[in-house]
GROMACS .gro file of C-alpha atoms in nm:
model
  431
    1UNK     CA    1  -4.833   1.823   1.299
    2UNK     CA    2  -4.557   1.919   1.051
    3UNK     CA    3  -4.488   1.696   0.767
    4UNK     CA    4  -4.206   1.463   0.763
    5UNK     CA    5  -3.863   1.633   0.571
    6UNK     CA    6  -3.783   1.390   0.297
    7UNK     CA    7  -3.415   1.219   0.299
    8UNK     CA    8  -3.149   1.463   0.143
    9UNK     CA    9  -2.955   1.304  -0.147
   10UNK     CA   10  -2.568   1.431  -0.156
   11UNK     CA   11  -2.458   1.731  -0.404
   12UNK     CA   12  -2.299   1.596  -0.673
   13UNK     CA   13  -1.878   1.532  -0.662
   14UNK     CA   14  -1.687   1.883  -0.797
   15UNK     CA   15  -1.383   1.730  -0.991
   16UNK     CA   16  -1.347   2.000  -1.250
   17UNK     CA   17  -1.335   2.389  -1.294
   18UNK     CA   18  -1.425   2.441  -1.680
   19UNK     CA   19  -1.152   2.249  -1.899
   20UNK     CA   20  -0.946   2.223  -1.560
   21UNK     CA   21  -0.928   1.886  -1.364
   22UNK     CA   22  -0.864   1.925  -1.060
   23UNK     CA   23  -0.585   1.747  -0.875
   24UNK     CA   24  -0.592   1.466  -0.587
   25UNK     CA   25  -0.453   1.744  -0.322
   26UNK     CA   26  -0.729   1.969  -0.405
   27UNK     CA   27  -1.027   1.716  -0.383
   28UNK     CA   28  -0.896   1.570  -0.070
   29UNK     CA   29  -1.061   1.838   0.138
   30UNK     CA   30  -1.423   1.793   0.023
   31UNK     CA   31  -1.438   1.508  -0.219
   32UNK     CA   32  -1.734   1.278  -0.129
   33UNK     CA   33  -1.869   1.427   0.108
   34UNK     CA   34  -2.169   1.716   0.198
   35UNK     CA   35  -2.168   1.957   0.491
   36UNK     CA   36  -2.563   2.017   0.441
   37UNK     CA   37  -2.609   1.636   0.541
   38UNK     CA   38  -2.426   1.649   0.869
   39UNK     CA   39  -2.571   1.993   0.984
   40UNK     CA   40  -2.308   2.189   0.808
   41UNK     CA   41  -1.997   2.019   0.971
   42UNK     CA   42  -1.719   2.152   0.786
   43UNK     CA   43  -1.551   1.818   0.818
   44UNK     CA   44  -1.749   1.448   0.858
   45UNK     CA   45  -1.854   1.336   1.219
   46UNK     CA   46  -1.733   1.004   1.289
   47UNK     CA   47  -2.060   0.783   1.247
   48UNK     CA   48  -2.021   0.570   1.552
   49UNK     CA   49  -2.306   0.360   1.440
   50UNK     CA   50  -2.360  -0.079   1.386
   51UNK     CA   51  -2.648   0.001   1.160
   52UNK     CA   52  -2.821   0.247   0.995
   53UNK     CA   53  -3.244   0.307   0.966
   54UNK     CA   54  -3.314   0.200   0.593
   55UNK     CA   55  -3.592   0.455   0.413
   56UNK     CA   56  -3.864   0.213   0.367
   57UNK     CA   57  -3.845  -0.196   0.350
   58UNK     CA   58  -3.806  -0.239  -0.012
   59UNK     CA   59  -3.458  -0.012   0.021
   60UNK     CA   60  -3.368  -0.295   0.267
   61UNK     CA   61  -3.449  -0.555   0.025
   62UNK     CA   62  -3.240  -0.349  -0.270
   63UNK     CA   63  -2.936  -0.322  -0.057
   64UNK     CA   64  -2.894  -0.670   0.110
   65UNK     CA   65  -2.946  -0.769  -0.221
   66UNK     CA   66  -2.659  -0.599  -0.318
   67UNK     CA   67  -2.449  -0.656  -0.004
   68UNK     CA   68  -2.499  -1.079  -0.051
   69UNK     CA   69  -2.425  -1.015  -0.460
   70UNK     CA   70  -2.740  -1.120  -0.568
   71UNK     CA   71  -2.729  -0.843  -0.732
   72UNK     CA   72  -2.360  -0.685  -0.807
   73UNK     CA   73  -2.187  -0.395  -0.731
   74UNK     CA   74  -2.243  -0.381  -0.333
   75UNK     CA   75  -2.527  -0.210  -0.189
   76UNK     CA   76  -2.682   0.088  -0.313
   77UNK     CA   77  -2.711   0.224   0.048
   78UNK     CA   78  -2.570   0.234   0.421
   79UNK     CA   79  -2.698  -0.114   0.576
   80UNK     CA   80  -2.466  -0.226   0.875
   81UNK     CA   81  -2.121  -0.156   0.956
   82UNK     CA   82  -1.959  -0.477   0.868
   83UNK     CA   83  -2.040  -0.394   0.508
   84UNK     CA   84  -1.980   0.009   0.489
   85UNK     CA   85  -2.062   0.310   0.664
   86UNK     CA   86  -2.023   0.665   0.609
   87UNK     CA   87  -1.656   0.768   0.675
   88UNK     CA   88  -1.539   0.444   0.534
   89UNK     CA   89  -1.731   0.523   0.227
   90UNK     CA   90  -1.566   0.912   0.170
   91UNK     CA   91  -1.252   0.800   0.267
   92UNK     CA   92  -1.286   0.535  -0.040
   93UNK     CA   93  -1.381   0.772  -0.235
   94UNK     CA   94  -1.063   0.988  -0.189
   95UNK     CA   95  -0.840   0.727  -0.197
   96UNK     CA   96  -0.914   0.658  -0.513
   97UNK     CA   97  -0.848   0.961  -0.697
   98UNK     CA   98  -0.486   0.956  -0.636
   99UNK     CA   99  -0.437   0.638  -0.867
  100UNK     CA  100  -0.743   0.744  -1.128
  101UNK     CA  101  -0.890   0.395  -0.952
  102UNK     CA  102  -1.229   0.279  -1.031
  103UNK     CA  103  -1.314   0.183  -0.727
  104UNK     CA  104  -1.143   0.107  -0.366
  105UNK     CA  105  -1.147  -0.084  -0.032
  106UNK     CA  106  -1.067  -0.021   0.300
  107UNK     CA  107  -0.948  -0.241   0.588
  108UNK     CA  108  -0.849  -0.282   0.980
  109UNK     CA  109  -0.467  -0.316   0.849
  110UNK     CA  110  -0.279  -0.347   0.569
  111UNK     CA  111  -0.240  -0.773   0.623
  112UNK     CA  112  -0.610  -0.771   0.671
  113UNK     CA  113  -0.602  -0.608   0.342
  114UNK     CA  114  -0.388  -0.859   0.181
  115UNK     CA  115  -0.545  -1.195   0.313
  116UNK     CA  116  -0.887  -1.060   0.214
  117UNK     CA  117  -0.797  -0.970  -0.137
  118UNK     CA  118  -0.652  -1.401  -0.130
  119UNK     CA  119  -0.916  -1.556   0.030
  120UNK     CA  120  -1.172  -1.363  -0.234
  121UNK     CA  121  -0.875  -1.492  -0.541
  122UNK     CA  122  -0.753  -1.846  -0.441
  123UNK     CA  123  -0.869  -2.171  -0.375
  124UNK     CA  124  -0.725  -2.511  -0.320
  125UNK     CA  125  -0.476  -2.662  -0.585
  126UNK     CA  126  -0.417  -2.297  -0.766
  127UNK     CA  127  -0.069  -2.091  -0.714
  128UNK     CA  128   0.048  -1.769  -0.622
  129UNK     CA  129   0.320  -1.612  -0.826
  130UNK     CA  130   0.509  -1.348  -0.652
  131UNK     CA  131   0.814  -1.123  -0.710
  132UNK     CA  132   1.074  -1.148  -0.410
  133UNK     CA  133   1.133  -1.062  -0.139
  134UNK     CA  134   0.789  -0.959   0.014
  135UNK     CA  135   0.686  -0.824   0.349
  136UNK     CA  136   0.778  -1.118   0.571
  137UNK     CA  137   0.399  -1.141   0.746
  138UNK     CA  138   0.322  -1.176   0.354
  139UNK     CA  139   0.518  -1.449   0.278
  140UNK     CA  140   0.411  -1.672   0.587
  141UNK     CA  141   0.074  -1.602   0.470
  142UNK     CA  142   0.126  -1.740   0.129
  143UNK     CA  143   0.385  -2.009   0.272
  144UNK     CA  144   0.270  -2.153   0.577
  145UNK     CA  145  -0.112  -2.046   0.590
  146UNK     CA  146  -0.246  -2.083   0.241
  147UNK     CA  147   0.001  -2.371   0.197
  148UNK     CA  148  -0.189  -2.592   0.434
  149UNK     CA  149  -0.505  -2.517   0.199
  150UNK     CA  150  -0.326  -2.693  -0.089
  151UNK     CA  151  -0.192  -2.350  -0.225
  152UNK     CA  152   0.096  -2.393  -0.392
  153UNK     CA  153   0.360  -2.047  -0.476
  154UNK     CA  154   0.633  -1.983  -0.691
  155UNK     CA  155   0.837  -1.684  -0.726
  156UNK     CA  156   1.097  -1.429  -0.929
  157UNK     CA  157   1.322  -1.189  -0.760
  158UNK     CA  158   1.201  -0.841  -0.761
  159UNK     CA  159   1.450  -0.709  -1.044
  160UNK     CA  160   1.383  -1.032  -1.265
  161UNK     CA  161   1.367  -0.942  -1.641
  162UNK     CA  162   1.131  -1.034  -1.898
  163UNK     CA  163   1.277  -1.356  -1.981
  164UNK     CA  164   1.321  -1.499  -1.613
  165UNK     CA  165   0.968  -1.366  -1.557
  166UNK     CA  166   0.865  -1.546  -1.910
  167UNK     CA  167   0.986  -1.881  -1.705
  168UNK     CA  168   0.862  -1.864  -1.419
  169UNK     CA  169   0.524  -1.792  -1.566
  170UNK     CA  170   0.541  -2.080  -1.785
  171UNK     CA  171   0.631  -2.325  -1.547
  172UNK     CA  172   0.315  -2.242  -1.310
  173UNK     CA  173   0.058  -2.250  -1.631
  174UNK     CA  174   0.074  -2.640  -1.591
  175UNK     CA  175  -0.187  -2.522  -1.290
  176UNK     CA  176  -0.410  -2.259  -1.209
  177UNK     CA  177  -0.251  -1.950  -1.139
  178UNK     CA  178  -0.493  -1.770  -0.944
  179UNK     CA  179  -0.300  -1.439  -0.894
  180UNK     CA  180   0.046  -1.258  -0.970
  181UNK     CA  181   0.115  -1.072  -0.638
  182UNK     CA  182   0.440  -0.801  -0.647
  183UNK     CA  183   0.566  -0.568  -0.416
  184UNK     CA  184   0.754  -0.301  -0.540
  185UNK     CA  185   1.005  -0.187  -0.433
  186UNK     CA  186   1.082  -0.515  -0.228
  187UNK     CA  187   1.033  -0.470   0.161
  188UNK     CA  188   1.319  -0.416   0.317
  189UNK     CA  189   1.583  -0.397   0.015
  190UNK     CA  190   1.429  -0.136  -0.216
  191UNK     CA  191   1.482  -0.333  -0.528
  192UNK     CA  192   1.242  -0.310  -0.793
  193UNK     CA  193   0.961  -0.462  -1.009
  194UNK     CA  194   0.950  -0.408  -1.373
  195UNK     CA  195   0.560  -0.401  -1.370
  196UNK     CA  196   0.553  -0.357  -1.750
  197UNK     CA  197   0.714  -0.656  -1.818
  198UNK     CA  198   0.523  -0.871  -1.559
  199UNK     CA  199   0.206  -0.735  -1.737
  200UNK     CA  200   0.366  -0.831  -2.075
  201UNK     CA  201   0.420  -1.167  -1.942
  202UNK     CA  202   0.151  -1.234  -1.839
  203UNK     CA  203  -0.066  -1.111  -2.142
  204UNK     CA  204   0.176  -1.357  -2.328
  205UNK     CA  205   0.139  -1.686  -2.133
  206UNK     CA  206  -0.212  -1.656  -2.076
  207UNK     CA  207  -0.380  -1.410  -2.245
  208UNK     CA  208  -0.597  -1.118  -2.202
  209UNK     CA  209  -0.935  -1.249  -2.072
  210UNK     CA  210  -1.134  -1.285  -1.759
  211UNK     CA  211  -0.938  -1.623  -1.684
  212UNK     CA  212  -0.614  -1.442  -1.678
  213UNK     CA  213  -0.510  -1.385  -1.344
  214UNK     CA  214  -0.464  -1.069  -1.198
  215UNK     CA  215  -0.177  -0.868  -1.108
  216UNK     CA  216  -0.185  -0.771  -0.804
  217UNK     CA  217   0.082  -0.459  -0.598
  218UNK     CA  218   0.187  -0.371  -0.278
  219UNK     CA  219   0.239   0.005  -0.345
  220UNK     CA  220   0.348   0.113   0.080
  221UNK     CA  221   0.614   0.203   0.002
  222UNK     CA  222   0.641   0.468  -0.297
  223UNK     CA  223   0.244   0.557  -0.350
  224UNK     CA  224   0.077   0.714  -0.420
  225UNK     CA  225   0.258   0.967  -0.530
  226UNK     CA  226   0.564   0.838  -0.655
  227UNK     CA  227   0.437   0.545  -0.810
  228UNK     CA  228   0.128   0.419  -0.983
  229UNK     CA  229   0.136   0.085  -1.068
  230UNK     CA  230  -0.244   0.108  -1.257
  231UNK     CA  231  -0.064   0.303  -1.513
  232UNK     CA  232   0.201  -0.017  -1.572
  233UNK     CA  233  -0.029  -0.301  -1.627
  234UNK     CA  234  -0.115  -0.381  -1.281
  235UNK     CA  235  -0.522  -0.452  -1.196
  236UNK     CA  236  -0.486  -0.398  -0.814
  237UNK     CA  237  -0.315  -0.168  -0.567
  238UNK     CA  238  -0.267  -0.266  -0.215
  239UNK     CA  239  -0.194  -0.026   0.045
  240UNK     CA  240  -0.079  -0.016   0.404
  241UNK     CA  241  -0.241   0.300   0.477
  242UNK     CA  242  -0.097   0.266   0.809
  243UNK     CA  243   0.239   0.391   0.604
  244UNK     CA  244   0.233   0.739   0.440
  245UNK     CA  245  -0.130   0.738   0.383
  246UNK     CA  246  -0.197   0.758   0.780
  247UNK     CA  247   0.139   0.954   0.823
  248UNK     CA  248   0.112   0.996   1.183
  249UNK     CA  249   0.220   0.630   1.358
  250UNK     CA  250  -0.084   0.632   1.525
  251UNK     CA  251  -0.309   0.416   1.359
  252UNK     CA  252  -0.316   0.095   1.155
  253UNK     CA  253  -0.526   0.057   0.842
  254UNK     CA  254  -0.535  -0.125   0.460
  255UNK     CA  255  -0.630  -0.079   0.108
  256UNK     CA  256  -0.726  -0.199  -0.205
  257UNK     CA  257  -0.795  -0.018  -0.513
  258UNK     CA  258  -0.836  -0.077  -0.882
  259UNK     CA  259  -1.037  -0.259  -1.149
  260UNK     CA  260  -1.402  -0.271  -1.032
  261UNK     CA  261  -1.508  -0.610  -1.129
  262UNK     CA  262  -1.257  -0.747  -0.882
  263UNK     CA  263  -1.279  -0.478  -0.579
  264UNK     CA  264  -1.625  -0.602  -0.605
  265UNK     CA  265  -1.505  -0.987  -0.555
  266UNK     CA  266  -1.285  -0.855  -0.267
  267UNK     CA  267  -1.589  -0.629  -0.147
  268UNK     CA  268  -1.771  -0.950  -0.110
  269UNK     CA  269  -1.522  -1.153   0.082
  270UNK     CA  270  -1.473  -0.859   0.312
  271UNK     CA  271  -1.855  -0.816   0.361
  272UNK     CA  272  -1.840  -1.230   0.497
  273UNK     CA  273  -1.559  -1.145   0.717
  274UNK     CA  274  -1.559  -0.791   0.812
  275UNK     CA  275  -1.215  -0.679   0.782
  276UNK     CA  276  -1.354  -0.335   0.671
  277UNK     CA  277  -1.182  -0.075   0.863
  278UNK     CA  278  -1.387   0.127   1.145
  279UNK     CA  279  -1.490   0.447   1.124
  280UNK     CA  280  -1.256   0.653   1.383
  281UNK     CA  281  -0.945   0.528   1.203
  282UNK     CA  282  -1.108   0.608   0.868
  283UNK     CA  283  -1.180   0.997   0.978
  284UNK     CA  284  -0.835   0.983   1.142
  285UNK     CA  285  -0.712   0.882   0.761
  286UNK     CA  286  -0.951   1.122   0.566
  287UNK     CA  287  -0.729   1.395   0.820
  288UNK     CA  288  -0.450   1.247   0.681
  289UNK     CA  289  -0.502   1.218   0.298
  290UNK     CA  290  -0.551   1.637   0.362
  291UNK     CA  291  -0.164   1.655   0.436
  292UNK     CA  292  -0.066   1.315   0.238
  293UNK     CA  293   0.151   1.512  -0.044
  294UNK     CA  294   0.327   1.777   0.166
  295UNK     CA  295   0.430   1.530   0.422
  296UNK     CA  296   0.551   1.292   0.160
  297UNK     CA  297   0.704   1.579  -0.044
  298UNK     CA  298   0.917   1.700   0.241
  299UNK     CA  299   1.026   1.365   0.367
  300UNK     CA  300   1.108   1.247   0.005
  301UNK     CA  301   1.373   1.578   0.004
  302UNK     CA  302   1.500   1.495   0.329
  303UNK     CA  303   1.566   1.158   0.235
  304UNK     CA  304   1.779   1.281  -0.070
  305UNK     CA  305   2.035   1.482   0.165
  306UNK     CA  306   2.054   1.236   0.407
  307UNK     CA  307   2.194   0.976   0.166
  308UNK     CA  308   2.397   1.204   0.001
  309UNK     CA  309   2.550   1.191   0.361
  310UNK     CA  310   2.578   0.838   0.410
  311UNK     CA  311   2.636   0.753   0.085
  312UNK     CA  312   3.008   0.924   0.157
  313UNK     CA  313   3.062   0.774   0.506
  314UNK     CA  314   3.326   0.557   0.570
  315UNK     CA  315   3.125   0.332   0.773
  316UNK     CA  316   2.851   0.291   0.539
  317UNK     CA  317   2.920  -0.043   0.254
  318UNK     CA  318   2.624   0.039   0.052
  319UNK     CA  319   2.286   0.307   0.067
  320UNK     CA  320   2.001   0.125  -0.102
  321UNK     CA  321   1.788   0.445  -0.193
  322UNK     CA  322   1.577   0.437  -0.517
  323UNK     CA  323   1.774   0.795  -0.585
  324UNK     CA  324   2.180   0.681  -0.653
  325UNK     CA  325   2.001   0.390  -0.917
  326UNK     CA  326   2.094   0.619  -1.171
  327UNK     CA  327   2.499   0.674  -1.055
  328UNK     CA  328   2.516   0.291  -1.003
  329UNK     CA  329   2.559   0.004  -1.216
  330UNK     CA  330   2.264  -0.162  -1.211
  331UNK     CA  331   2.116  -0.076  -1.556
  332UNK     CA  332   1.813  -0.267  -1.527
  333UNK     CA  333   1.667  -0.121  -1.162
  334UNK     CA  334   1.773   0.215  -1.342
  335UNK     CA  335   1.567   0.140  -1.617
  336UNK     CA  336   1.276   0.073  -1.396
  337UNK     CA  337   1.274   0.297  -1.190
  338UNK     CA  338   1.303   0.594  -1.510
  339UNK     CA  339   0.964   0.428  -1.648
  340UNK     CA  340   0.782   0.346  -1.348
  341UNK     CA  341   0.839   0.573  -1.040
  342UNK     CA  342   0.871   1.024  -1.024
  343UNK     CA  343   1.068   1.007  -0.713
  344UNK     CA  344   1.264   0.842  -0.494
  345UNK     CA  345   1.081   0.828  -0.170
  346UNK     CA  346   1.223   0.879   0.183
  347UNK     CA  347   1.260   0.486   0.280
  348UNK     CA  348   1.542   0.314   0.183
  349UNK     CA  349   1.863   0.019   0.335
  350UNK     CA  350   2.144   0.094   0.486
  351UNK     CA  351   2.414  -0.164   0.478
  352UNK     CA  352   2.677  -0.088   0.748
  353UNK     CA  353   3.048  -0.234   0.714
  354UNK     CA  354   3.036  -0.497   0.950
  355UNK     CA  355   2.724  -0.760   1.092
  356UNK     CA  356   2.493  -0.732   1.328
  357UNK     CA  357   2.733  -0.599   1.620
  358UNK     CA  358   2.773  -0.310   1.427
  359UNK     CA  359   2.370  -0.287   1.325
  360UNK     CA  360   2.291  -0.296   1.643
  361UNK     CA  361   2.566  -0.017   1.761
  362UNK     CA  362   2.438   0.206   1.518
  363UNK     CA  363   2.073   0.184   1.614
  364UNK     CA  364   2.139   0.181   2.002
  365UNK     CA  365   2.309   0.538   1.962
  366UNK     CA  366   2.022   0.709   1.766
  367UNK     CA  367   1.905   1.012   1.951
  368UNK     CA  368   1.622   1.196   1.722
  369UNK     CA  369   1.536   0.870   1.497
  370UNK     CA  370   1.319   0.577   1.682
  371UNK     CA  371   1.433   0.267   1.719
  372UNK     CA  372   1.081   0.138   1.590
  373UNK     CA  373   0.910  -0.086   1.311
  374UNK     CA  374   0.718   0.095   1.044
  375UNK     CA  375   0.775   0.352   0.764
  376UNK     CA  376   0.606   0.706   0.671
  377UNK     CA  377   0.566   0.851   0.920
  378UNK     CA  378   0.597   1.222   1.030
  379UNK     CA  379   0.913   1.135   1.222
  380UNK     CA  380   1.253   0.900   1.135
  381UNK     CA  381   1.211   0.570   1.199
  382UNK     CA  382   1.502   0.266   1.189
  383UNK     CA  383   1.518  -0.112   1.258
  384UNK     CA  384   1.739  -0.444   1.151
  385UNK     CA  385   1.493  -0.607   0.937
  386UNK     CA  386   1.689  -0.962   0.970
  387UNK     CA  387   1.661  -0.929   1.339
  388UNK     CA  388   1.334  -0.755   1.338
  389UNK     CA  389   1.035  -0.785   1.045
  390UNK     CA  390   1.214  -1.045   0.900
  391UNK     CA  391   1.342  -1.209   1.172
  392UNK     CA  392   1.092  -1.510   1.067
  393UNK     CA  393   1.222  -1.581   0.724
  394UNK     CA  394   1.470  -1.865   0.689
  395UNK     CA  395   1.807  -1.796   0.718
  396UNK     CA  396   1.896  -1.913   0.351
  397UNK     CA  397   1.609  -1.691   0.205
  398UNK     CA  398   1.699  -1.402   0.397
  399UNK     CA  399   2.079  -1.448   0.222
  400UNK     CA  400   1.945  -1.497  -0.104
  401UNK     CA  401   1.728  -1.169  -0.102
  402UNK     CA  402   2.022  -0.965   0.046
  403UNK     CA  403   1.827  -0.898   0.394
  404UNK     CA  404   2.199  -0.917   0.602
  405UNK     CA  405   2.261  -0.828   0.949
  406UNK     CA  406   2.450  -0.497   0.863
  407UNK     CA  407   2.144  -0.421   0.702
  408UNK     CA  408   1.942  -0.130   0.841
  409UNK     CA  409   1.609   0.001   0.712
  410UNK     CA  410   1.549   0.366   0.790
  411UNK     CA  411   1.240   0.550   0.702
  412UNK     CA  412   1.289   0.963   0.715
  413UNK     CA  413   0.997   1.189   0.844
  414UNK     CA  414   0.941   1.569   0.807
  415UNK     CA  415   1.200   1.695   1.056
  416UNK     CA  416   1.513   1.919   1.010
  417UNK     CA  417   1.717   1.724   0.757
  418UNK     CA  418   2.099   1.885   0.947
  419UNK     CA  419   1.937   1.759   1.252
  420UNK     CA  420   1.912   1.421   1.098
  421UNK     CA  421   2.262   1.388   0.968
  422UNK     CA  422   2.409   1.499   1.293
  423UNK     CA  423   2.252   1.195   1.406
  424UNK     CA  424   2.355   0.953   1.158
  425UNK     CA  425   2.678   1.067   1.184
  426UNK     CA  426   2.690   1.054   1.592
  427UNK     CA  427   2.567   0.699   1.582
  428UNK     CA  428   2.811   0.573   1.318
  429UNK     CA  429   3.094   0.689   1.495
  430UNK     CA  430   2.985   0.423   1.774
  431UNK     CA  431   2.936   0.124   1.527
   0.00000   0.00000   0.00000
């Protein structure tokens, strides 16, 4: 009778070569993760499991005690899928490292993602503080859900400065504030948050403790490789890694990353209600972080000729892209967007001369870009947020954050840039 082979522990994580660290697109092909426990797979098998053998009953013990945060920090071990698993752990891992996080989440979307991370934060009688506009699915949540849990919300546009931030701050410290949520830049109008001076704000009004509340980012759109908020005062990162993380439109998935003392709060919530994303979509993702800055790379230069195109078109009123800040007159997004962001990223607004006649024109000639919702992916996509995403907002909001009916969101993929413009310029000529 042979003996039994005793559990295999992982090799330890490779992150250095002598005095060289290595980067985020170098670790995303092994980081977290050991052939010699999956019978040498060169990549992980997706663990289609609901629960996993423990070693021996007091290992069960250790790690529900973890899991229910007796004891904190999550468990210690694989216990159930609900709570973690194998893929969903590596891909956590890696997702990470781009941002230098200390720890991260995964979830079944990028709004699962985002009502977790408030239902672990909030509670009834505190406020939100957010920047403006947000995803519109974002603001109903904070509006018309939390609101009928006695959650109150107040906000600042996007591009506010330090002093309009200052008052907005000061006039929601007469409650509890339980978090400071941004998104930046502003879905669908590209404007930007001055991160630094929210976190300077914030420090100000209510100091630097464990009562302060956190900042909070939705980082879709620019990260993680053009922007990282952690570096600019923010505690958490949110993701849509259905965006440029997943890269292929063909799965939906959310993240969270930062500070560890909260990711654990959030950890918890998620463990309750099991928004944790499942495994096949997180091996589908771990594919995808492989690729993440080549495909964001190319699309980013793409994006650049294509509104040096349209910026020149005589049917175009305005290009919002991150990239012209600098030619333009608005000082302070300039400003930002030198201290904050390395590039420009390839999704940006379109505002055609004209309304919605003329939006709709435009879209309904495209012949290589989709008419589709969504951004970063491999291929062009293009929509009418006020008609479309945002089509839910009230119509005096929506005028007050600029989202207009000539305005058109376009997000460029990987393909031939010429090919692109031909289209742009095929489909203008019918609007």
């Amino acid at each position: 009778m042979t003996g039994v082979t005793p559990r295999r522990r992982p090799r330890a994580h490779i992150d250095t070569i002598g005095d060289r660290k290595l980067s985020p697109a170098t670790l995303m092909m092994g980081h977290g993760y050991d052939p010699m426990l999956s019978e040498g797979s060169l990549k992980p098998p997706i663990f289609l499991t609901s629960t996993f053998v423990f070693e021996n009953a007091a290992a069960g013990k250790r790690h529900f005690e973890g899991v229910t945060g007796k004891r904190p920090g999550g468990a210690e071990g694989l216990v159930y899928s609900r709570f973690n698993g194998p893929n969903q752990e590596i891909l956590e891992d890696r997702l990470g490292l781009w941002e230098e996080a200390e720890d991260a989440l995964t979830f079944s979307s990028g709004m699962s993602a985002i009502a977790t991370l408030f239902l672990a934060l909030v509670r009834p009688g505190d406020t939100i503080v957010h920047s403006g506009p947000l995803y519109a699915a974002t603001e109903t949540l904070i509006a018309k859900v939390l609101g009928r849990f006695g959650i109150h919300w107040l906000d600042f546009p996007a591009g506010a400065t330090r002093e309009e931030i200052d008052e907005v701050l000061s006039k929601a410290n007469a409650g509890r504030v339980a978090l400071i949520y941004l998104e930046s830049p502003a879905n669908p109008t590209n404007a930007l948050v001055d991160v630094e001076a929210v976190r300077a704000s914030r420090d100000a009004i209510f100091g630097t403790g464990p009562d302060a509340p956190p900042i909070a980012i939705d980082n879709t759109f620019l990260g993680p490789l053009w922007h990282k908020p952690l570096k600019h005062g923010a505690d958490l990162v949110v993701y849509s890694l259905t965006k440029y993380a997943g890269g292929h439109s063909d799965l939906v998935a959310g993240g969270l990353l930062g500070d560890k003392a909260l990711i654990n709060t959030v950890r918890s919530m998620r463990n309750t209600i099991g928004t944790i994303t499942d495994p096949n979509t997180a091996w589908m993702l771990l594919r995808s972080l492989e690729t993440l800055e080549l495909r964001m790379t190319r699309a980013g230069e793409n994006a650049a000729k294509v509104c040096e195109f349209l910026a020149q078109h005589p049917k175009v009123e305005h290009v919002g892209y991150l990239g012209f800040l600098e030619r333009g007159d608005n000082a302070r997004q300039a400003d930002i967007y030198r201290r904050h962001c390395t590039g420009a990223g390839s999704t940006f607004s379109l505002y055609l001369k004209g309304g919605e006649a003329e939006a709709f024109a435009f879209l309904d000639a495209l012949k290589i870009a989709k008419l589709a919702v969504s951004l970063g992916g491999t291929e062009t996509l293009a929509s009418a947020p006020a008609a479309m995403t945002h089509l839910s907002v009230p119509d005096a909001r929506k005028r007050a954050l600029g989202i207009t009916d000539n305005l058109v969101r376009i997000s460029i993929g990987v393909e031939d840039a010429g090919d692109l413009i031909a289209d742009f310029d095929q489909a203008l000529a019918t609007a």
